[in-house]
Short mmCIF file of C-alpha atoms in Angstrom, two decimals:
data_model
loop_
_atom_site.label_atom_id
_atom_site.label_comp_id
_atom_site.label_asym_id
_atom_site.label_seq_id
_atom_site.Cartn_x
_atom_site.Cartn_y
_atom_site.Cartn_z
CA SER A 1396 6.05 9.46 11.69
CA THR A 1397 4.50 6.79 9.55
CA ILE A 1398 4.86 3.07 8.92
CA VAL A 1399 4.11 1.74 5.44
CA LEU A 1400 3.75 -1.97 4.78
CA ILE A 1401 3.94 -3.26 1.21
CA PHE A 1402 3.64 -6.98 0.77
CA GLU A 1403 2.66 -9.78 -1.52
CA ALA A 1404 -0.23 -12.04 -0.57
CA PRO A 1405 -2.77 -14.34 -2.22
CA LYS A 1406 -5.84 -12.74 -3.78
CA ASN A 1407 -8.07 -13.76 -0.88
CA PHE A 1408 -6.12 -11.65 1.62
CA ASN A 1409 -8.52 -9.45 3.59
CA PHE A 1410 -7.85 -6.39 5.70
CA HIS A 1411 -9.84 -6.13 8.92
CA LEU A 1412 -9.67 -2.34 8.97
CA LYS A 1413 -11.54 0.88 8.30
CA PRO A 1414 -9.76 4.02 7.02
CA GLY A 1415 -9.23 6.47 9.86
CA GLN A 1416 -9.58 3.89 12.61
CA LYS A 1417 -7.21 3.88 15.57
CA ILE A 1418 -5.12 0.77 15.94
CA ARG A 1419 -2.71 -0.53 18.53
CA PHE A 1420 0.36 -2.65 18.12
CA GLY A 1421 -0.54 -6.36 18.11
CA GLU A 1422 -4.08 -5.95 16.76
CA ALA A 1423 -5.03 -7.71 13.53
CA LEU A 1424 -4.40 -5.95 10.22
CA GLY A 1425 -5.50 -8.74 7.96
CA SER A 1426 -5.40 -12.40 7.12
CA LEU A 1427 -6.25 -15.01 4.52
CA LEU B 457 15.41 61.04 19.49
CA HIS B 458 13.52 61.45 16.23
CA ALA B 459 16.05 59.27 14.37
CA ALA B 460 15.85 56.61 17.06
CA LEU B 461 12.06 56.53 16.78
CA VAL B 462 12.25 56.16 13.00
CA VAL B 463 14.74 53.31 13.30
CA ARG B 464 12.59 51.60 15.92
CA THR B 465 9.47 51.91 13.78
CA PHE B 466 11.35 50.56 10.78
CA ARG B 467 12.68 47.62 12.78
CA LEU B 468 9.25 46.70 14.03
CA ARG B 469 7.65 46.67 10.60
CA PRO B 470 8.96 43.30 9.36
CA PHE B 471 7.75 41.70 12.59
CA HIS B 472 4.31 43.28 12.19
CA PHE B 473 4.23 42.18 8.57
CA LEU B 474 5.15 38.59 9.46
CA LEU B 475 2.64 38.54 12.30
CA ALA B 476 -0.15 39.87 10.10
CA THR B 477 0.53 37.54 7.16
CA GLY B 478 1.20 34.51 9.39
CA GLY B 479 -1.90 35.19 11.46
CA GLY B 480 -3.97 35.74 8.33
CA TYR B 481 -2.77 32.50 6.79
CA ALA B 482 -3.39 30.52 10.00
CA GLY B 483 -6.88 32.02 10.21
CA TYR B 484 -7.57 31.13 6.59
CA ARG B 485 -6.40 27.51 7.17
CA GLN B 486 -8.66 27.24 10.24
CA TYR B 487 -11.61 28.55 8.24
CA GLU B 488 -10.90 26.03 5.45
CA LYS B 489 -10.68 23.22 8.05
CA TYR B 490 -13.97 24.32 9.60
CA LYS B 491 -15.64 24.36 6.17
CA GLU B 492 -14.33 20.84 5.43
CA GLU B 493 -15.63 19.54 8.76
CA GLN B 494 -19.04 21.00 8.02
CA LEU B 495 -19.09 19.38 4.56
CA GLU B 496 -18.01 16.06 6.08
CA LYS B 497 -20.87 16.28 8.62
CA MET B 498 -23.30 16.86 5.78
CA GLY B 499 -21.94 13.76 4.02
CA ILE B 500 -20.52 15.72 1.09
CA GLU B 501 -17.23 14.42 -0.28
CA ILE B 502 -14.46 16.99 0.03
CA PRO B 503 -12.63 17.66 -3.23
CA ILE B 504 -8.89 16.94 -2.97
CA LYS B 505 -6.79 20.10 -3.08
CA LEU B 506 -3.20 19.20 -3.80
CA ALA B 507 -0.31 21.54 -3.17
CA SER B 508 1.08 23.16 -6.30
CA GLU B 509 4.71 22.64 -7.29
CA TRP B 510 5.79 25.99 -5.88
CA GLU B 511 4.06 25.26 -2.57
CA VAL B 512 5.92 21.93 -2.31
CA SER B 513 9.20 23.63 -3.28
CA LEU B 514 8.60 26.35 -0.71
CA TYR B 515 7.91 23.77 2.00
CA LYS B 516 10.95 21.73 0.96
CA SER B 517 13.11 24.84 1.17
CA VAL B 518 12.36 25.09 4.90
CA PRO B 519 15.40 23.59 6.67
CA THR B 520 13.34 20.85 8.33
CA ARG B 521 16.35 18.55 8.83
CA LEU B 522 18.28 21.26 10.61
CA LEU B 523 15.23 22.14 12.72
CA SER B 524 14.70 18.48 13.50
CA ARG B 525 18.31 17.99 14.63
CA ALA B 526 18.10 21.14 16.77
CA TRP B 527 14.87 19.80 18.28
CA GLY B 528 16.59 16.49 18.96
CA ARG B 529 19.56 18.15 20.66
CA LEU B 530 17.23 20.27 22.79
CA ASN B 531 15.35 17.19 23.93
CA GLN B 532 18.51 15.39 24.93
CA VAL B 533 19.23 18.00 27.57
CA GLU B 534 18.78 16.39 30.98
CA LEU B 535 15.97 18.09 32.88
CA PRO B 536 16.29 18.85 36.58
CA THR B 537 14.10 16.49 38.61
CA TRP B 538 11.73 19.27 39.74
CA LEU B 539 11.05 20.26 36.10
CA ARG B 540 10.36 16.75 34.76
CA LYS B 541 6.83 16.32 36.05
CA PRO B 542 5.46 19.68 34.78
CA VAL B 543 7.14 19.32 31.36
CA TYR B 544 6.01 15.72 30.76
CA SER B 545 2.56 16.43 32.21
CA LEU B 546 2.12 19.21 29.66
CA TYR B 547 3.15 16.78 26.89
CA ILE B 548 0.78 14.10 28.25
CA TRP B 549 -2.09 16.58 28.42
CA THR B 550 -1.40 18.05 24.96
CA PHE B 551 -1.08 14.75 23.08
CA GLY B 552 -3.29 12.47 25.19
CA VAL B 553 -0.62 10.03 26.34
CA ASN B 554 -1.89 7.09 28.40
CA MET B 555 0.77 6.72 31.08
CA LYS B 556 -1.01 3.75 32.68
CA GLU B 557 0.29 1.64 29.79
CA ALA B 558 3.90 2.75 30.25
CA ALA B 559 6.36 0.29 31.74
CA VAL B 560 7.56 3.07 34.06
CA GLU B 561 4.75 5.38 35.19
CA ASP B 562 6.92 7.57 37.40
CA LEU B 563 7.65 10.72 35.37
CA HIS B 564 10.77 11.51 37.39
CA HIS B 565 12.41 8.40 35.94
CA TYR B 566 12.78 9.94 32.44
CA ARG B 567 15.84 12.20 32.29
CA ASN B 568 14.69 14.13 29.21
CA LEU B 569 11.84 14.35 26.71
CA SER B 570 13.66 12.05 24.25
CA GLU B 571 13.79 9.30 26.85
CA PHE B 572 10.14 9.89 27.72
CA PHE B 573 9.24 9.70 24.02
CA ARG B 574 10.98 6.30 23.73
CA ARG B 575 9.13 4.91 26.76
CA LYS B 576 8.35 1.20 26.69
CA LEU B 577 4.99 -0.39 27.44
CA LYS B 578 3.93 -2.94 30.04
CA PRO B 579 4.13 -6.35 28.35
CA GLN B 580 0.45 -7.16 29.01
CA SER B 581 -0.83 -3.88 27.56
CA ARG B 582 -0.47 -5.04 23.94
CA PRO B 583 -1.43 -8.70 23.42
CA VAL B 584 -0.30 -9.93 20.01
CA CYS B 585 -3.12 -11.43 17.95
CA CYS B 586 -2.27 -15.04 17.16
CA TYR B 587 -5.18 -15.75 14.78
CA HIS B 588 -4.26 -13.35 11.98
CA SER B 589 -1.19 -13.52 9.81
CA VAL B 590 -0.47 -9.77 9.75
CA ILE B 591 -0.71 -7.57 12.83
CA SER B 592 -0.24 -3.85 13.34
CA PRO B 593 3.47 -3.09 13.87
CA SER B 594 2.69 0.01 15.92
CA ASP B 595 0.06 2.16 17.57
CA GLY B 596 -1.48 4.74 15.27
CA LYS B 597 -4.20 5.65 12.85
CA ILE B 598 -4.92 3.78 9.62
CA LEU B 599 -4.55 6.29 6.79
CA ASN B 600 -5.08 3.87 3.95
CA PHE B 601 -4.85 0.23 2.92
CA GLY B 602 -5.65 -1.96 -0.05
CA GLN B 603 -4.24 -3.33 -3.24
CA VAL B 604 -1.41 -1.66 -5.18
CA LYS B 605 -2.62 -0.91 -8.70
CA ASN B 606 -0.62 0.28 -11.72
CA CYS B 607 2.46 0.77 -9.55
CA GLU B 608 0.69 3.55 -7.64
CA VAL B 609 0.15 3.42 -3.87
CA GLU B 610 -2.39 5.61 -2.05
CA GLN B 611 -1.04 7.56 0.95
CA VAL B 612 -4.60 8.74 1.67
CA LYS B 613 -7.68 8.18 -0.48
CA GLY B 614 -7.15 9.75 -3.90
CA VAL B 615 -3.57 10.92 -3.27
CA THR B 616 -0.99 8.55 -4.66
CA TYR B 617 2.73 8.03 -4.87
CA SER B 618 4.85 5.96 -7.18
CA LEU B 619 5.93 2.56 -5.93
CA GLU B 620 9.25 2.93 -7.74
CA SER B 621 10.00 6.37 -6.22
CA PHE B 622 9.13 5.05 -2.78
CA LEU B 623 11.13 1.81 -2.83
CA GLY B 624 13.79 3.09 -5.20
CA PRO B 625 15.11 1.54 -8.35
CA CYS B 626 15.47 -2.19 -8.49
CA THR B 627 18.81 -3.78 -7.83
CA SER B 628 20.17 -6.82 -9.53
CA THR B 629 21.79 -8.23 -6.41
CA GLU B 630 20.74 -11.69 -5.37
CA ASP B 631 19.61 -10.63 -1.94
CA MET B 632 16.73 -8.53 -3.23
CA GLN B 633 13.51 -10.25 -4.05
CA PHE B 634 13.26 -8.48 -7.36
CA SER B 635 15.59 -8.35 -10.30
CA GLN B 636 16.77 -5.64 -12.70
CA THR B 637 13.87 -4.07 -14.54
CA SER B 638 13.39 -1.02 -16.66
CA SER B 639 9.74 -0.05 -16.45
CA CYS B 640 7.59 0.77 -13.48
CA SER B 641 4.76 -1.57 -14.42
CA SER B 642 7.14 -4.49 -14.42
CA LEU B 643 8.43 -3.51 -10.96
CA GLN B 644 5.08 -4.46 -9.47
CA ASN B 645 5.14 -7.69 -11.44
CA GLN B 646 8.69 -8.41 -10.31
CA LEU B 647 7.80 -7.83 -6.65
CA VAL B 648 5.04 -10.40 -6.90
CA THR B 649 6.98 -13.63 -6.90
CA LYS B 650 4.15 -16.18 -6.87
CA GLU B 651 1.47 -16.63 -9.47
CA GLY B 652 -2.01 -15.59 -8.38
CA ASN B 653 -0.70 -13.23 -5.72
CA GLU B 654 -1.28 -9.49 -5.47
CA LEU B 655 0.59 -6.58 -3.89
CA TYR B 656 -1.05 -4.95 -0.86
CA HIS B 657 -0.21 -1.91 1.24
CA CYS B 658 -1.16 -0.35 4.56
CA VAL B 659 -0.26 3.10 5.93
CA ILE B 660 -0.23 3.77 9.69
CA TYR B 661 0.23 7.29 11.04
CA LEU B 662 1.77 7.64 14.52
CA ALA B 663 0.59 10.78 16.34
CA PRO B 664 2.98 12.53 18.79
CA GLY B 665 1.31 10.96 21.83
CA ASP B 666 1.48 7.40 20.50
CA TYR B 667 3.91 4.71 21.56
CA HIS B 668 6.71 5.21 19.03
CA CYS B 669 8.43 1.81 18.91
CA PHE B 670 7.52 -0.57 16.12
CA HIS B 671 7.47 -4.34 15.96
CA SER B 672 7.52 -7.07 13.37
CA PRO B 673 4.07 -7.32 11.73
CA THR B 674 4.46 -10.99 10.80
CA ASP B 675 6.96 -13.86 10.70
CA TRP B 676 9.44 -12.90 7.98
CA ARG B 677 13.10 -12.59 7.04
CA VAL B 678 14.67 -9.17 6.48
CA SER B 679 17.26 -9.41 3.74
CA HIS B 680 17.84 -5.81 2.73
CA ARG B 681 17.77 -2.25 4.06
CA ARG B 682 17.60 0.88 1.94
CA HIS B 683 17.96 4.26 3.62
CA PHE B 684 16.71 7.34 1.79
CA PRO B 685 17.92 10.61 3.32
CA GLY B 686 15.37 13.28 2.47
CA SER B 687 13.21 16.12 3.69
CA LEU B 688 11.49 15.93 7.03
CA MET B 689 8.10 17.43 6.29
CA SER B 690 5.19 16.78 8.58
CA VAL B 691 3.37 13.53 7.79
CA ASN B 692 0.14 14.29 9.62
CA PRO B 693 -3.00 13.26 7.70
CA GLY B 694 -3.72 16.87 6.65
CA VAL B 695 -0.31 17.19 4.98
CA ALA B 696 -0.61 13.68 3.49
CA ARG B 697 -3.85 14.86 1.85
CA TRP B 698 -2.14 18.03 0.61
CA ILE B 699 1.23 16.91 -0.75
CA LYS B 700 1.36 14.24 -3.43
CA GLU B 701 4.26 11.78 -3.04
CA LEU B 702 4.89 13.07 0.49
CA PHE B 703 6.41 9.79 1.61
CA CYS B 704 8.81 9.83 -1.35
CA HIS B 705 10.15 13.25 -0.32
CA ASN B 706 10.76 12.35 3.31
CA GLU B 707 13.62 10.48 4.93
CA ARG B 708 12.78 6.80 5.28
CA VAL B 709 14.19 3.36 5.91
CA VAL B 710 12.88 0.49 3.78
CA LEU B 711 13.35 -3.02 5.17
CA SER B 712 12.56 -5.68 2.62
CA GLY B 713 12.61 -9.44 2.60
CA ASP B 714 10.16 -12.26 2.34
CA TRP B 715 7.41 -14.06 4.23
CA LYS B 716 5.53 -17.27 3.53
CA HIS B 717 3.59 -15.66 0.65
CA GLY B 718 6.50 -13.86 -1.03
CA PHE B 719 7.75 -10.26 -0.90
CA PHE B 720 7.34 -8.32 2.34
CA SER B 721 8.53 -4.81 3.28
CA LEU B 722 8.20 -2.40 6.16
CA THR B 723 9.11 1.27 5.73
CA ALA B 724 9.56 3.75 8.57
CA VAL B 725 9.01 7.33 7.33
CA GLY B 726 10.43 10.19 9.41
CA ALA B 727 8.87 13.59 10.09
CA THR B 728 10.03 16.99 11.36
CA ASN B 729 9.75 16.28 15.06
CA VAL B 730 10.58 12.59 14.69
CA GLY B 731 13.55 12.76 12.37
CA SER B 732 15.61 9.74 13.24
CA ILE B 733 14.83 6.07 12.90
CA ARG B 734 16.55 3.24 14.72
CA ILE B 735 16.48 -0.41 13.69
CA TYR B 736 17.65 -2.55 16.60
CA PHE B 737 19.58 -5.13 14.57
CA ASP B 738 21.14 -2.55 12.23
CA ARG B 739 23.97 -0.80 14.06
CA ASP B 740 25.37 0.85 10.92
CA LEU B 741 22.20 2.78 10.20
CA ARG B 742 22.50 6.57 10.78
CA THR B 743 19.44 8.65 9.96
CA ASN B 744 18.89 12.43 9.97
CA SER B 745 22.62 12.92 9.61
CA PRO B 746 24.12 15.98 7.87
CA CYS B 747 26.61 13.79 6.00
CA TYR B 748 23.90 12.41 3.69
CA SER B 749 22.46 14.43 0.85
CA LYS B 750 18.84 14.41 -0.25
CA GLY B 751 18.01 12.29 -3.28
CA SER B 752 20.61 9.61 -2.63
CA TYR B 753 20.08 6.25 -0.97
CA ASN B 754 22.24 3.74 0.84
CA ASP B 755 21.81 0.00 0.55
CA PHE B 756 22.79 -2.63 3.02
CA SER B 757 22.35 -6.36 2.65
CA PHE B 758 21.79 -8.64 5.62
CA ILE B 759 22.66 -11.62 3.46
CA THR B 760 26.24 -12.59 4.10
CA ASN B 761 28.39 -15.63 3.50
CA ASN B 762 27.69 -16.72 7.06
CA ASN B 763 24.05 -15.76 7.05
CA LYS B 764 22.33 -16.60 3.80
CA GLU B 765 18.84 -16.23 5.19
CA GLY B 766 18.93 -12.65 6.46
CA ILE B 767 17.47 -11.57 9.80
CA PRO B 768 14.54 -13.75 10.91
CA MET B 769 11.81 -11.77 12.67
CA ARG B 770 8.95 -13.23 14.68
CA LYS B 771 5.50 -11.63 14.75
CA GLY B 772 5.42 -8.96 17.48
CA GLU B 773 9.19 -8.94 18.04
CA HIS B 774 10.84 -5.56 18.72
CA LEU B 775 12.08 -4.13 15.43
CA GLY B 776 12.89 -0.44 15.92
CA GLU B 777 11.86 2.99 17.13
CA PHE B 778 11.43 6.60 16.12
CA ASN B 779 13.35 9.26 18.00
CA LEU B 780 12.79 12.96 18.54
CA GLY B 781 14.98 14.91 16.12
#
């Protein structure tokens, strides 16, 4: 199963992620 | 006796043939995987090998929905207490489940594998980050993330799918954030409601051993649900690298609405073993049901005369879950 998020955000939105990294619910995905 | 022997030999042949071809193919795939791992170790980029049309058609012809429903029925069978621990222990060992995080650690508590799969977590095991505006809605592995460009979204690096195929055609109803449009490029523009904003995406893959409930990734309002009945192919990263538009083929539930910066959507995509999706506030939703045909979609609006704002969701709030079969 997979979750896909698609959203609008200002241009300075940054993801705090690396492809392939493990993540847990509640951890940061990104912010402005 | 002679005739019986001939019949027996003849009957065994298809099995031998299947075993030989299946074994050969599995061996070939393992060899390919090994070669890719070696190239990765050497720092050489692996060229993307996409499935051809006939390979996708062949895979789609496999009755994955039927298999998934059968799998679901099987896992709803209540296990005798003495069998629960060995069965769940095998699952825990195979998929690396961390039972120390589970709200109920006692394996005898779960009546069947479906119930075990839907296990809840201890509240303190997943603190919700309060400093960032968007959090992970689930446990899993990040397959891809970034900006949506030219109406194409990347499921893994270099393998894309169409935004329009994934979300479906635009509706002209007032509850959707976007209005009637004819071309794909304008769909992306229509989704972006505020000037200077961009469209972003993030794909999270949930492995069989992961906690399979999902939560609200931010503070937002859900105004619309679109359910796409479809295939239930595997969505593991290997298949996502192999089949273009995989997420557009599979059964999925798109929740859309808005957050403080404009459009926001969360889509739960099903897979063979995890065929059904439940959204806690949506009692009418029925997924992996034989009454729906592939290629269609069903819309539901949460905007009503009494509730003009939709369903408000707080960051980290329980939103839904995946179920076996």
